mmCIF file with all atom_site columns, C-alpha atoms in Angstrom:
data_model
loop_
_atom_site.group_PDB
_atom_site.id
_atom_site.type_symbol
_atom_site.label_atom_id
_atom_site.label_alt_id
_atom_site.label_comp_id
_atom_site.label_asym_id
_atom_site.label_entity_id
_atom_site.label_seq_id
_atom_site.pdbx_PDB_ins_code
_atom_site.Cartn_x
_atom_site.Cartn_y
_atom_site.Cartn_z
_atom_site.occupancy
_atom_site.B_iso_or_equiv
_atom_site.pdbx_formal_charge
_atom_site.auth_seq_id
_atom_site.auth_comp_id
_atom_site.auth_asym_id
_atom_site.auth_atom_id
_atom_site.pdbx_PDB_model_num
ATOM 1  C CA . MET A 1 1  ? -57.234 103.799 25.821 1.00 0.00 ? 209 MET A CA 1
ATOM 2  C CA . GLY A 1 2  ? -55.679 102.129 22.786 1.00 0.00 ? 210 GLY A CA 1
ATOM 3  C CA . PHE A 1 3  ? -56.945 102.616 19.261 1.00 0.00 ? 211 PHE A CA 1
ATOM 4  C CA . GLY A 1 4  ? -58.579 100.236 16.828 1.00 0.00 ? 212 GLY A CA 1
ATOM 5  C CA . THR A 1 5  ? -59.127 96.511  16.915 1.00 0.00 ? 213 THR A CA 1
ATOM 6  C CA . MET A 1 6  ? -55.980 95.377  15.123 1.00 0.00 ? 214 MET A CA 1
ATOM 7  C CA . LYS A 1 7  ? -53.847 92.869  17.015 1.00 0.00 ? 215 LYS A CA 1
ATOM 8  C CA . CYS A 1 8  ? -50.318 91.750  16.231 1.00 0.00 ? 216 CYS A CA 1
ATOM 9  C CA . LEU A 1 9  ? -47.252 90.295  17.869 1.00 0.00 ? 217 LEU A CA 1
ATOM 10 C CA . LEU A 1 10 ? -44.557 92.536  19.270 1.00 0.00 ? 218 LEU A CA 1
ATOM 11 C CA . SER A 1 11 ? -42.100 90.752  16.960 1.00 0.00 ? 219 SER A CA 1
ATOM 12 C CA . ASP A 1 12 ? -44.124 91.943  13.940 1.00 0.00 ? 220 ASP A CA 1
ATOM 13 C CA . ILE A 1 13 ? -44.223 95.505  15.255 1.00 0.00 ? 221 ILE A CA 1
ATOM 14 C CA . ALA A 1 14 ? -40.450 95.401  15.746 1.00 0.00 ? 222 ALA A CA 1
ATOM 15 C CA . LEU A 1 15 ? -40.043 94.587  12.053 1.00 0.00 ? 223 LEU A CA 1
ATOM 16 C CA . LEU A 1 16 ? -42.358 97.450  11.102 1.00 0.00 ? 224 LEU A CA 1
ATOM 17 C CA . VAL A 1 17 ? -40.326 100.073 13.008 1.00 0.00 ? 225 VAL A CA 1
ATOM 18 C CA . ASP A 1 18 ? -36.899 98.412  12.777 1.00 0.00 ? 226 ASP A CA 1
ATOM 19 C CA . GLY A 1 19 ? -36.702 97.958  16.536 1.00 0.00 ? 227 GLY A CA 1
ATOM 20 C CA . ASN A 1 20 ? -34.993 95.624  18.982 1.00 0.00 ? 228 ASN A CA 1
ATOM 21 C CA . ILE A 1 21 ? -37.051 93.807  21.593 1.00 0.00 ? 229 ILE A CA 1
ATOM 22 C CA . ILE A 1 22 ? -36.022 93.540  25.229 1.00 0.00 ? 230 ILE A CA 1
ATOM 23 C CA . GLY A 1 23 ? -38.459 91.053  26.712 1.00 0.00 ? 231 GLY A CA 1
ATOM 24 C CA . ASP A 1 24 ? -41.107 88.768  25.242 1.00 0.00 ? 232 ASP A CA 1
ATOM 25 C CA . PRO A 1 25 ? -41.465 89.016  21.438 1.00 0.00 ? 233 PRO A CA 1
ATOM 26 C CA . SER A 1 26 ? -44.723 87.029  21.530 1.00 0.00 ? 234 SER A CA 1
ATOM 27 C CA . ILE A 1 27 ? -46.701 89.692  23.430 1.00 0.00 ? 235 ILE A CA 1
ATOM 28 C CA . LEU A 1 28 ? -49.941 90.426  21.603 1.00 0.00 ? 236 LEU A CA 1
ATOM 29 C CA . ILE A 1 29 ? -50.321 94.161  21.016 1.00 0.00 ? 237 ILE A CA 1
ATOM 30 C CA . CYS A 1 30 ? -53.895 95.417  20.634 1.00 0.00 ? 238 CYS A CA 1
ATOM 31 C CA . GLY A 1 31 ? -53.372 99.171  20.491 1.00 0.00 ? 239 GLY A CA 1
ATOM 32 C CA . ILE A 1 32 ? -51.253 102.213 21.118 1.00 0.00 ? 240 ILE A CA 1
ATOM 33 C CA . ALA A 1 33 ? -51.853 104.764 23.857 1.00 0.00 ? 241 ALA A CA 1
ATOM 34 C CA . SER A 1 34 ? -50.294 107.510 25.936 1.00 0.00 ? 242 SER A CA 1
ATOM 35 C CA . ILE A 1 35 ? -48.229 106.378 28.882 1.00 0.00 ? 243 ILE A CA 1
ATOM 36 C CA . GLU A 1 36 ? -50.917 107.623 31.296 1.00 0.00 ? 244 GLU A CA 1
ATOM 37 C CA . SER A 1 37 ? -53.912 105.976 29.618 1.00 0.00 ? 245 SER A CA 1
ATOM 38 C CA . ALA A 1 38 ? -52.352 102.748 28.289 1.00 0.00 ? 246 ALA A CA 1
ATOM 39 C CA . LYS A 1 39 ? -53.757 99.424  29.388 1.00 0.00 ? 247 LYS A CA 1
ATOM 40 C CA . GLU A 1 40 ? -52.567 95.840  29.160 1.00 0.00 ? 248 GLU A CA 1
ATOM 41 C CA . GLY A 1 41 ? -52.059 94.929  25.503 1.00 0.00 ? 249 GLY A CA 1
ATOM 42 C CA . ASP A 1 42 ? -51.060 98.479  24.513 1.00 0.00 ? 250 ASP A CA 1
ATOM 43 C CA . ILE A 1 43 ? -47.713 99.809  23.411 1.00 0.00 ? 251 ILE A CA 1
ATOM 44 C CA . THR A 1 44 ? -46.742 103.235 24.712 1.00 0.00 ? 252 THR A CA 1
ATOM 45 C CA . PHE A 1 45 ? -43.952 105.767 24.366 1.00 0.00 ? 253 PHE A CA 1
ATOM 46 C CA . ALA A 1 46 ? -41.258 106.927 26.790 1.00 0.00 ? 254 ALA A CA 1
ATOM 47 C CA . ARG A 1 47 ? -38.717 109.240 25.183 1.00 0.00 ? 255 ARG A CA 1
ATOM 48 C CA . ASN A 1 48 ? -36.224 109.658 28.019 1.00 0.00 ? 256 ASN A CA 1
ATOM 49 C CA . ALA A 1 49 ? -35.554 109.437 31.753 1.00 0.00 ? 257 ALA A CA 1
ATOM 50 C CA . SER A 1 50 ? -38.171 112.097 32.509 1.00 0.00 ? 258 SER A CA 1
ATOM 51 C CA . TYR A 1 51 ? -40.759 109.376 31.793 1.00 0.00 ? 259 TYR A CA 1
ATOM 52 C CA . HIS A 1 52 ? -39.216 106.931 34.290 1.00 0.00 ? 260 HIS A CA 1
ATOM 53 C CA . LYS A 1 53 ? -41.848 107.230 37.044 1.00 0.00 ? 261 LYS A CA 1
ATOM 54 C CA . LYS A 1 54 ? -44.693 107.023 34.526 1.00 0.00 ? 262 LYS A CA 1
ATOM 55 C CA . ALA A 1 55 ? -42.989 104.044 32.849 1.00 0.00 ? 263 ALA A CA 1
ATOM 56 C CA . ILE A 1 56 ? -42.970 102.190 36.162 1.00 0.00 ? 264 ILE A CA 1
ATOM 57 C CA . GLU A 1 57 ? -46.660 102.971 36.745 1.00 0.00 ? 265 GLU A CA 1
ATOM 58 C CA . THR A 1 58 ? -48.075 102.431 33.230 1.00 0.00 ? 266 THR A CA 1
ATOM 59 C CA . LYS A 1 59 ? -50.359 99.485  32.519 1.00 0.00 ? 267 LYS A CA 1
ATOM 60 C CA . ALA A 1 60 ? -48.946 99.181  28.972 1.00 0.00 ? 268 ALA A CA 1
ATOM 61 C CA . SER A 1 61 ? -47.443 95.836  27.993 1.00 0.00 ? 269 SER A CA 1
ATOM 62 C CA . VAL A 1 62 ? -44.594 97.379  25.981 1.00 0.00 ? 270 VAL A CA 1
ATOM 63 C CA . ILE A 1 63 ? -42.685 100.650 26.092 1.00 0.00 ? 271 ILE A CA 1
ATOM 64 C CA . LEU A 1 64 ? -41.279 102.169 22.915 1.00 0.00 ? 272 LEU A CA 1
ATOM 65 C CA . SER A 1 65 ? -38.035 103.959 23.753 1.00 0.00 ? 273 SER A CA 1
ATOM 66 C CA . GLU A 1 66 ? -34.448 104.676 22.733 1.00 0.00 ? 274 GLU A CA 1
ATOM 67 C CA . LYS A 1 67 ? -33.093 102.577 25.590 1.00 0.00 ? 275 LYS A CA 1
ATOM 68 C CA . GLU A 1 68 ? -34.256 100.333 28.384 1.00 0.00 ? 276 GLU A CA 1
ATOM 69 C CA . MET A 1 69 ? -35.050 102.030 31.698 1.00 0.00 ? 277 MET A CA 1
ATOM 70 C CA . MET A 1 70 ? -33.560 100.418 34.765 1.00 0.00 ? 278 MET A CA 1
ATOM 71 C CA . GLY A 1 71 ? -36.127 99.315  37.331 1.00 0.00 ? 279 GLY A CA 1
ATOM 72 C CA . VAL A 1 72 ? -39.010 99.239  34.834 1.00 0.00 ? 280 VAL A CA 1
ATOM 73 C CA . ARG A 1 73 ? -40.436 95.721  34.602 1.00 0.00 ? 281 ARG A CA 1
ATOM 74 C CA . LYS A 1 74 ? -41.899 95.897  31.121 1.00 0.00 ? 282 LYS A CA 1
ATOM 75 C CA . SER A 1 75 ? -40.913 94.692  27.698 1.00 0.00 ? 283 SER A CA 1
ATOM 76 C CA . PHE A 1 76 ? -39.215 97.366  25.611 1.00 0.00 ? 284 PHE A CA 1
ATOM 77 C CA . LEU A 1 77 ? -39.109 98.021  21.896 1.00 0.00 ? 285 LEU A CA 1
ATOM 78 C CA . LEU A 1 78 ? -35.923 99.993  21.332 1.00 0.00 ? 286 LEU A CA 1
ATOM 79 C CA . VAL A 1 79 ? -35.675 102.249 18.285 1.00 0.00 ? 287 VAL A CA 1
ATOM 80 C CA . ALA A 1 80 ? -33.335 105.015 17.112 1.00 0.00 ? 288 ALA A CA 1
ATOM 81 C CA . ASN A 1 81 ? -36.163 107.574 16.806 1.00 0.00 ? 289 ASN A CA 1
ATOM 82 C CA . PRO A 1 82 ? -39.080 106.905 19.181 1.00 0.00 ? 290 PRO A CA 1
ATOM 83 C CA . TYR A 1 83 ? -41.080 109.910 17.891 1.00 0.00 ? 291 TYR A CA 1
ATOM 84 C CA . TYR A 1 84 ? -41.013 108.599 14.334 1.00 0.00 ? 292 TYR A CA 1
ATOM 85 C CA . ALA A 1 85 ? -41.759 105.026 15.405 1.00 0.00 ? 293 ALA A CA 1
ATOM 86 C CA . PHE A 1 86 ? -44.699 106.153 17.563 1.00 0.00 ? 294 PHE A CA 1
ATOM 87 C CA . ALA A 1 87 ? -46.142 108.183 14.688 1.00 0.00 ? 295 ALA A CA 1
ATOM 88 C CA . ARG A 1 88 ? -45.738 105.223 12.354 1.00 0.00 ? 296 ARG A CA 1
ATOM 89 C CA . LEU A 1 89 ? -47.526 102.940 14.804 1.00 0.00 ? 297 LEU A CA 1
ATOM 90 C CA . LEU A 1 90 ? -50.349 105.449 15.226 1.00 0.00 ? 298 LEU A CA 1
ATOM 91 C CA . THR A 1 91 ? -51.065 105.225 11.510 1.00 0.00 ? 299 THR A CA 1
ATOM 92 C CA . TYR A 1 92 ? -50.774 101.438 11.669 1.00 0.00 ? 300 TYR A CA 1
ATOM 93 C CA . PHE A 1 93 ? -53.267 100.985 14.510 1.00 0.00 ? 301 PHE A CA 1
ATOM 94 C CA . HIS A 1 94 ? -55.499 103.902 13.557 1.00 0.00 ? 302 HIS A CA 1
ATOM 95 C CA . PRO A 1 95 ? -55.345 104.356 9.764  1.00 0.00 ? 303 PRO A CA 1
#
């Protein structure tokens, strides 16, 4: 389950973490959650190819990652350091 009640556009989150969007920048993000527990409106984290199966199955609207994963039909927010970006977003959505 995602945290908090803050909502913002994916395009605004991309500015916050200096990321590049693959997909729809107007997606409304309502929270951040683990890849297993994410729901629609959440952003989640997938560090590398070991997350591929979970990335396909997640209910999250956006996946934060270093690169897009082939065969995953989600919007991606690509960043140089997904761990740092995820931590930053945790403090943003759950101060």
